[in-house]
CSV table of C-alpha atoms and ligand atoms in Angstrom, one decimal:
chain,number,residue,atom,x,y,z
V,1133,MET,CA,6.0,9.4,-5.2
V,1134,ILE,CA,4.6,5.8,-5.0
V,1135,ILE,CA,5.5,3.8,-7.7
V,1136,ILE,CA,3.1,0.7,-8.7
V,1137,LEU,CA,4.8,-2.7,-9.3
V,1138,LYS,CA,3.7,-5.5,-12.1
V,1139,LYS,CA,1.7,-8.4,-10.7
V,1140,GLY,CA,4.2,-11.1,-10.0
V,1141,ALA,CA,7.5,-8.7,-9.9
V,1142,ASP,CA,10.8,-10.6,-9.4
V,1143,ALA,CA,11.6,-10.4,-5.9
V,1144,SER,CA,15.2,-9.3,-6.9
V,1145,GLN,CA,14.1,-7.0,-9.4
V,1146,VAL,CA,12.0,-5.3,-6.5
V,1147,GLU,CA,15.4,-5.5,-4.3
V,1148,GLY,CA,17.3,-3.6,-6.9
V,1149,LEU,CA,14.7,-1.0,-7.3
V,1150,LYS,CA,14.6,-0.5,-3.7
V,1151,SER,CA,18.7,-0.3,-3.5
V,1152,LEU,CA,18.1,2.7,-6.4
V,1153,LEU,CA,15.7,4.6,-4.2
V,1154,ARG,CA,17.8,4.0,-1.0
V,1155,ALA,CA,21.1,5.3,-3.2
V,1156,ARG,CA,18.7,8.4,-4.0
V,1157,ASN,CA,18.3,9.2,-0.3
V,1158,ILE,CA,14.7,8.1,-0.5
V,1159,THR,CA,12.9,5.1,1.9
V,1160,PRO,CA,11.0,2.9,0.1
V,1161,GLN,CA,7.8,1.7,1.9
V,1162,VAL,CA,6.6,-1.3,0.2
V,1163,SER,CA,2.6,-2.0,0.7
V,1164,GLU,CA,1.6,-5.7,-0.3
V,1165,GLY,CA,-2.2,-5.1,-0.6
V,1166,SER,CA,-4.1,-7.7,-1.8
V,1167,ILE,CA,-4.3,-6.8,-5.6
V,1168,GLN,CA,-1.1,-5.0,-6.0
V,1169,THR,CA,2.0,-4.3,-4.8
V,1170,ILE,CA,2.8,-0.5,-4.0
V,1171,ILE,CA,6.3,1.4,-2.8
V,1172,GLY,CA,5.7,4.8,-1.2
V,1173,CYS,CA,8.7,7.0,-1.8
V,1174,VAL,CA,9.3,8.8,1.5
V,1175,GLY,CA,12.2,11.8,1.0
V,1176,ASP,CA,12.7,14.5,-1.3
V,1177,VAL,CA,11.5,12.8,-5.1
V,1178,ALA,CA,12.0,16.2,-6.5
V,1179,HIS,CA,14.6,15.1,-7.9
V,1180,VAL,CA,14.2,11.4,-9.3
V,1181,ASP,CA,12.8,11.8,-12.8
V,1182,PRO,CA,9.8,8.9,-13.1
V,1183,SER,CA,10.3,8.0,-16.6
V,1184,ILE,CA,13.7,6.5,-15.4
V,1185,LEU,CA,11.8,4.4,-13.4
V,1186,GLU,CA,8.9,3.3,-15.5
V,1187,ALA,CA,11.4,2.3,-18.0
V,1188,LEU,CA,12.1,-0.5,-15.0
V,1189,ASP,CA,10.6,-4.2,-16.2
V,1190,VAL,CA,8.9,-4.4,-12.4
V,1191,VAL,CA,7.5,-1.1,-12.5
V,1192,GLU,CA,4.1,-0.4,-13.8
V,1193,SER,CA,3.6,2.7,-13.2
V,1194,VAL,CA,4.7,5.8,-11.3
V,1195,GLN,CA,2.4,8.7,-10.0
V,1196,ARG,CA,3.2,11.4,-8.3
V,1197,ILE,CA,1.5,12.8,-5.2
V,1198,GLN,CA,1.4,16.1,-3.1
V,1199,GLU,CA,-0.3,14.6,0.2
V,1200,PRO,CA,2.6,15.4,2.8
V,1201,TYR,CA,1.3,12.5,5.1
V,1202,LYS,CA,2.8,9.0,3.6
V,1203,ALA,CA,2.0,6.3,5.8
V,1204,ALA,CA,-1.3,7.0,7.0
V,1205,ASN,CA,-2.4,7.8,2.9
V,1206,ARG,CA,-4.2,5.3,1.2
V,1207,LYS,CA,-2.7,5.4,-1.9
V,1208,PHE,CA,0.5,3.6,-0.3
V,1209,HIS,CA,-1.8,1.4,1.8
V,1210,PRO,CA,-4.9,0.6,-0.4
V,1211,ASP,CA,-6.5,-1.9,2.1
V,1212,ASP,CA,-8.4,-0.6,5.1
V,1213,SER,CA,-6.2,-0.8,8.3
V,1214,VAL,CA,-7.8,-3.1,10.8
V,1215,ILE,CA,-6.6,-2.8,14.5
V,1216,ASP,CA,-6.6,-5.1,17.1
V,1217,CYS,CA,-7.8,-3.4,20.7
V,1218,SER,CA,-6.9,-6.3,22.9
V,1219,GLY,CA,-9.6,-8.5,20.6
V,1220,THR,CA,-11.9,-5.6,19.7
V,1221,LYS,CA,-11.3,-5.4,15.6
V,1222,VAL,CA,-11.7,-1.7,14.6
V,1223,GLY,CA,-11.7,-0.9,10.6
V,1224,GLY,CA,-12.5,-3.0,7.7
V,1225,GLY,CA,-16.0,-3.2,7.9
V,1226,MET,CA,-16.5,-4.4,11.6
V,1227,PHE,CA,-17.9,-1.7,13.8
V,1228,ALA,CA,-16.7,-0.5,17.7
V,1229,VAL,CA,-18.8,1.6,20.3
V,1230,ALA,CA,-16.3,3.0,23.1
V,1231,ALA,CA,-18.8,3.4,25.8
V,1232,GLY,CA,-18.5,4.9,29.3
V,1233,PRO,CA,-18.0,8.2,31.7
V,1234,CYS,CA,-16.3,11.0,30.9
V,1235,SER,CA,-15.0,10.6,34.0
V,1236,VAL,CA,-14.3,7.8,36.5
V,1237,GLU,CA,-15.3,8.8,39.6
V,1238,SER,CA,-15.4,5.7,41.7
V,1239,GLU,CA,-15.0,1.8,41.2
V,1240,GLU,CA,-18.6,1.2,42.0
V,1241,GLN,CA,-19.3,3.7,39.2
V,1242,VAL,CA,-17.3,2.5,36.7
V,1243,VAL,CA,-17.8,-1.3,37.3
V,1244,GLY,CA,-21.6,-0.6,36.9
V,1245,ILE,CA,-21.6,1.6,33.7
V,1246,ALA,CA,-19.5,-1.0,32.5
V,1247,LYS,CA,-21.5,-3.8,32.8
V,1248,ALA,CA,-24.6,-1.6,31.6
V,1249,VAL,CA,-22.6,-0.9,28.2
V,1250,LYS,CA,-21.5,-4.3,27.7
V,1251,ALA,CA,-25.2,-5.6,28.1
V,1252,ALA,CA,-25.9,-3.1,25.4
V,1253,GLY,CA,-23.3,-4.4,22.9
V,1254,ALA,CA,-20.5,-1.7,23.7
V,1255,THR,CA,-17.1,-3.6,22.6
V,1256,LEU,CA,-14.7,-1.3,24.5
V,1257,LEU,CA,-14.7,0.9,27.9
V,1258,ARG,CA,-13.9,4.5,28.0
V,1259,GLY,CA,-13.4,6.3,30.8
V,1260,GLY,CA,-11.0,9.5,31.8
V,1261,ALA,CA,-8.6,9.1,34.5
V,1262,PHE,CA,-6.5,12.5,33.5
V,1263,LYS,CA,-8.8,15.3,32.2
V,1264,PRO,CA,-8.0,17.9,30.2
V,1265,ARG,CA,-10.2,20.6,31.8
V,1266,THR,CA,-10.6,24.4,30.8
V,1267,SER,CA,-10.9,25.2,34.1
V,1268,PRO,CA,-8.1,24.3,36.6
V,1269,TYR,CA,-10.6,24.6,39.6
V,1270,ALA,CA,-13.0,21.9,37.8
V,1271,PHE,CA,-12.3,18.4,38.5
V,1272,GLN,CA,-9.3,16.9,37.1
V,1273,GLY,CA,-10.1,13.2,37.1
V,1274,LEU,CA,-8.7,10.4,39.5
V,1275,GLY,CA,-5.5,9.9,37.9
V,1276,ALA,CA,-3.8,6.5,38.3
V,1277,ASP,CA,-6.6,5.9,40.7
V,1278,GLY,CA,-9.1,5.9,37.9
V,1279,ILE,CA,-6.9,3.8,35.7
V,1280,ARG,CA,-6.7,1.0,38.7
V,1281,MET,CA,-11.1,1.4,38.9
V,1282,LEU,CA,-10.9,0.6,34.8
V,1283,GLN,CA,-8.8,-2.3,35.1
V,1284,VAL,CA,-11.4,-3.8,37.8
V,1285,ALA,CA,-14.2,-3.2,35.5
V,1286,ARG,CA,-12.4,-5.0,32.8
V,1287,ARG,CA,-11.8,-7.7,34.8
V,1288,GLU,CA,-15.4,-7.7,35.6
V,1289,THR,CA,-16.6,-7.5,32.0
V,1290,GLY,CA,-14.2,-8.4,29.8
V,1291,LEU,CA,-14.1,-4.8,27.3
V,1292,PRO,CA,-10.9,-3.4,27.3
V,1293,ILE,CA,-10.0,-0.2,28.1
V,1294,VAL,CA,-9.6,3.2,26.7
V,1295,THR,CA,-8.5,6.1,28.4
V,1296,GLU,CA,-6.8,9.5,27.9
V,1297,LEU,CA,-3.3,10.5,28.0
V,1298,MET,CA,-1.8,13.9,28.3
V,1299,ASP,CA,1.3,13.8,29.9
V,1300,PHE,CA,4.2,11.4,28.1
V,1301,ARG,CA,5.4,11.3,32.2
V,1302,ASP,CA,2.3,9.5,32.9
V,1303,ILE,CA,2.9,6.8,30.3
V,1304,GLU,CA,3.5,4.0,32.5
V,1305,LEU,CA,0.5,4.2,34.3
V,1306,PHE,CA,-0.7,3.3,31.1
V,1307,ASN,CA,1.3,0.1,30.5
V,1308,ASP,CA,-1.9,-2.2,31.4
V,1309,VAL,CA,-4.5,0.2,29.2
V,1310,ASP,CA,-5.5,-1.5,25.6
V,1311,VAL,CA,-6.0,1.7,23.4
V,1312,ILE,CA,-4.7,5.4,24.5
V,1313,GLN,CA,-6.7,8.6,23.9
V,1314,ILE,CA,-4.9,11.5,22.6
V,1315,GLY,CA,-7.6,14.4,23.0
V,1316,ALA,CA,-8.5,17.1,21.0
V,1317,ARG,CA,-6.2,19.6,22.7
V,1318,ASN,CA,-3.3,17.3,22.4
V,1319,MET,CA,-3.4,16.7,18.9
V,1320,GLN,CA,-1.1,18.6,17.8
V,1321,ASN,CA,1.3,18.3,20.9
V,1322,PHE,CA,3.8,16.7,18.3
V,1323,ASN,CA,6.5,15.6,21.0
V,1324,LEU,CA,3.8,13.8,22.9
V,1325,LEU,CA,2.6,12.1,19.6
V,1326,LYS,CA,6.3,11.3,18.8
V,1327,GLU,CA,7.1,9.7,22.4
V,1328,VAL,CA,3.7,7.8,22.4
V,1329,GLY,CA,4.9,6.1,18.8
V,1330,SER,CA,8.0,5.8,19.5
V,1331,TYR,CA,7.0,3.7,23.0
V,1332,THR,CA,4.1,1.7,22.6
V,1333,LYS,CA,2.4,-0.1,19.3
V,1334,LYS,CA,-0.8,-0.2,21.2
V,1335,PRO,CA,-3.8,1.3,19.5
V,1336,ILE,CA,-4.0,5.1,19.8
V,1337,LEU,CA,-7.0,6.6,19.7
V,1338,LEU,CA,-6.6,9.9,17.9
V,1339,LYS,CA,-9.4,12.8,18.6
V,1340,ARG,CA,-9.3,15.7,16.0
V,1341,GLY,CA,-8.3,19.1,17.2
V,1342,MET,CA,-11.4,21.7,17.3
V,1343,SER,CA,-9.5,23.7,14.8
V,1344,ALA,CA,-7.4,21.1,12.6
V,1345,THR,CA,-8.2,20.6,9.1
V,1346,LEU,CA,-8.1,17.0,7.9
V,1347,GLN,CA,-4.5,17.1,6.4
V,1348,GLU,CA,-3.5,18.2,10.5
V,1349,LEU,CA,-5.1,15.5,11.5
V,1350,LEU,CA,-3.4,13.2,9.2
V,1351,MET,CA,-0.5,14.5,9.6
V,1352,SER,CA,-0.7,14.3,13.0
V,1353,ALA,CA,-1.5,10.4,12.7
V,1354,GLU,CA,1.8,10.5,10.6
V,1355,TYR,CA,3.7,11.7,13.5
V,1356,VAL,CA,2.9,8.1,15.5
V,1357,MET,CA,3.1,6.1,12.8
V,1358,ALA,CA,6.4,7.7,11.6
V,1359,SER,CA,7.9,6.9,15.1
V,1360,GLY,CA,7.2,3.5,14.8
V,1361,ASN,CA,3.6,3.0,15.7
V,1362,PRO,CA,1.1,2.1,13.0
V,1363,ASN,CA,-1.8,1.8,15.2
V,1364,VAL,CA,-3.9,5.1,14.8
V,1365,ILE,CA,-7.5,5.3,15.0
V,1366,LEU,CA,-9.0,8.7,14.0
V,1367,CYS,CA,-11.8,10.3,15.5
V,1368,GLU,CA,-13.9,13.1,14.2
V,1369,ARG,CA,-15.9,15.0,17.5
V,1370,GLY,CA,-16.6,18.2,16.2
V,1371,ILE,CA,-14.9,21.3,15.3
V,1372,ARG,CA,-15.5,24.9,16.3
V,1373,THR,CA,-17.5,27.1,13.8
V,1374,PHE,CA,-19.3,30.3,14.0
V,1375,GLU,CA,-22.7,28.6,15.2
V,1376,THR,CA,-22.9,27.9,18.5
V,1377,ALA,CA,-26.3,26.2,18.8
V,1378,LEU,CA,-24.5,22.6,19.9
V,1379,ARG,CA,-20.7,22.3,21.9
V,1380,ASN,CA,-19.1,21.8,18.9
V,1381,THR,CA,-20.3,21.3,14.6
V,1382,LEU,CA,-20.0,17.7,13.5
V,1383,ASP,CA,-18.5,17.6,10.3
V,1384,LEU,CA,-19.8,14.1,9.4
V,1385,GLY,CA,-18.9,14.3,5.7
V,1386,VAL,CA,-15.2,14.0,6.9
V,1387,VAL,CA,-15.9,9.8,7.4
V,1388,PRO,CA,-16.1,9.0,4.1
V,1389,LEU,CA,-14.0,11.7,2.9
V,1390,LEU,CA,-10.9,10.6,5.6
V,1391,HIS,CA,-11.8,6.8,4.1
V,1392,GLN,CA,-11.0,8.1,0.8
V,1393,MET,CA,-7.9,9.8,2.0
V,1394,SER,CA,-6.5,7.1,4.3
V,1395,HIS,CA,-6.8,3.9,5.3
V,1396,LEU,CA,-7.0,4.4,8.9
V,1397,PRO,CA,-10.3,3.7,11.0
V,1398,VAL,CA,-12.6,6.8,11.3
V,1399,PHE,CA,-14.7,6.8,14.6
V,1400,VAL,CA,-17.3,9.7,15.4
V,1401,ASP,CA,-18.0,11.0,18.7
V,1402,PRO,CA,-21.4,12.5,19.1
V,1403,SER,CA,-21.4,13.4,22.7
V,1404,HIS,CA,-18.6,15.7,22.9
V,1405,ALA,CA,-19.5,16.4,18.9
V,1406,THR,CA,-23.0,18.0,20.1
V,1407,GLY,CA,-22.7,18.5,24.1
V,1408,ARG,CA,-26.3,17.6,24.7
V,1409,ALA,CA,-27.6,13.6,25.5
V,1410,GLY,CA,-31.1,14.4,23.9
V,1411,MET,CA,-28.7,14.8,20.4
V,1412,VAL,CA,-26.7,11.7,20.6
V,1413,ASP,CA,-28.9,9.1,19.7
V,1414,PRO,CA,-29.9,10.6,16.0
V,1415,VAL,CA,-26.3,11.7,15.6
V,1416,ALA,CA,-25.1,8.4,16.7
V,1417,VAL,CA,-27.3,6.8,14.1
V,1418,ALA,CA,-26.2,9.0,11.3
V,1419,ALA,CA,-22.6,8.4,11.9
V,1420,ALA,CA,-23.2,4.6,11.6
V,1421,ALA,CA,-25.1,5.3,8.4
V,1422,ILE,CA,-22.3,7.3,7.1
V,1423,GLY,CA,-19.7,4.6,7.0
V,1424,ALA,CA,-18.1,5.3,10.5
V,1425,ASP,CA,-15.9,2.1,12.1
V,1426,GLY,CA,-16.8,2.9,15.7
V,1427,LEU,CA,-18.6,5.7,17.9
V,1428,ILE,CA,-17.5,6.8,21.5
V,1429,ILE,CA,-20.4,8.0,23.7
V,1430,GLU,CA,-20.5,9.0,26.9
V,1431,VAL,CA,-22.6,7.3,29.8
V,1432,HIS,CA,-23.5,8.0,33.1
V,1433,ASN,CA,-25.8,6.3,35.4
V,1434,ASP,CA,-26.5,9.7,37.3
V,1435,PRO,CA,-25.8,12.5,34.7
V,1436,PRO,CA,-27.1,15.5,36.8
V,1437,HIS,CA,-24.6,14.7,39.2
V,1438,ALA,CA,-21.6,13.8,37.0
V,1439,LYS,CA,-18.3,15.4,37.5
V,1440,CYS,CA,-17.7,15.8,33.6
V,1441,ASP,CA,-20.0,16.4,30.9
V,1442,GLY,CA,-23.2,15.0,32.5
V,1443,ALA,CA,-24.9,17.1,29.9
V,1444,GLN,CA,-23.9,15.0,27.2
V,1445,SER,CA,-24.1,11.7,29.0
V,1446,GLN,CA,-26.4,8.9,27.7
V,1447,THR,CA,-28.3,7.5,30.4
V,1448,PRO,CA,-27.7,3.6,30.1
V,1449,GLU,CA,-31.1,3.4,28.7
V,1450,MET,CA,-30.9,5.8,26.5
V,1451,PHE,CA,-27.3,4.0,25.3
V,1452,ALA,CA,-29.1,0.8,24.9
V,1453,SER,CA,-31.8,2.0,22.8
V,1454,THR,CA,-29.1,3.7,20.6
V,1455,MET,CA,-27.2,0.3,20.3
V,1456,GLU,CA,-30.7,-1.3,19.1
V,1457,ARG,CA,-30.9,1.3,16.4
V,1458,ILE,CA,-27.3,1.1,15.2
V,1459,ARG,CA,-27.8,-2.3,15.1
V,1460,ARG,CA,-30.8,-1.8,12.5
V,1461,ILE,CA,-29.1,0.6,10.7
V,1462,ARG,CA,-26.1,-1.0,10.3
V,1463,ALA,CA,-27.9,-4.3,8.7
V,1464,ALA,CA,-29.6,-1.9,6.2
V,1465,ARG,CA,-26.4,-0.6,4.9
K,2874,PEP,C1,-13.1,13.4,26.1
K,2874,PEP,O1,-12.8,12.4,24.9
K,2874,PEP,O2,-13.2,13.1,27.0
K,2874,PEP,C2,-12.2,14.5,26.0
K,2874,PEP,C3,-12.0,15.3,26.6
K,2874,PEP,O3,-13.0,15.2,24.2
K,2874,PEP,P1,-12.1,16.0,23.5
K,2874,PEP,O4,-10.8,15.5,23.3
K,2874,PEP,O5,-12.7,15.4,22.2
K,2874,PEP,O6,-12.4,17.3,23.6
K,2875,MN,MN1,-16.3,14.0,27.5
């Protein structure tokens, strides 16, 4: 249930309304938008009679909502969330591009790629240090060393760094990381979401699970937000369907839909969505055209020899050409 307040509502009457809600075991979440102030009611509202609230002087109207996500819900927070990723702003009409290798392989590799993607216009450096691999025999990432190498690349380029956390036991290694990625496989690792949300207010880049509905994605964002961290960026990275021609099926229509459902920024990952370097450019451009707030693009200096996801990695030259096309599409929107 949400309560829409009258413009210029008297502060002491608003406080009175909040205590009335609390007395009924409802937590009021006040959201002051530029146009209207709204109170989201978290808790069991089944026993609250909206007409009693509507009779109050400060209340414009009361709406019941069905969605179980509150903090992530656009209805509670009408303005876009703008998330500050150590200087790179995400959301609210800005466009961010997180680029870099699927996995950090050496300092030289990640610094070289970081310089190339920065020159092409990337605004975040993304590289994996802890890799969720299907096979236990596949390269698992450089771990703590990989994070250190990302930090060197950040020093060299000024790009804030994004990297994936798989296990909360590693969290201290992420204290000097700018954005923490929670990958598709961990999207519903609820304990991890709760622990991360209560440990830090750093931006969390939350990727959609490969068979997750949008409501499930938003409920996972809700876990992080309800634990105390409002800074969540959603990411559509393709889902599993009957179609196997590409690595995943990109659900591009969710970008405007998520923007209706939620105030959180929405990224698209054309690399994991398609699995093919040659498909990344058109899909990235389509994502920019449909209104995504940003992209994740995998870039490798030597894709045939990459330790992970070489087939979907653009070369720095391909990436520079995609960035140019994105700039033109963004200007035309
Ligand atoms: C990744 O971003 O490198 C990754 C493993 O992606 P996902 O979690 O979307 O599969
Ligand atoms: Mn990858």
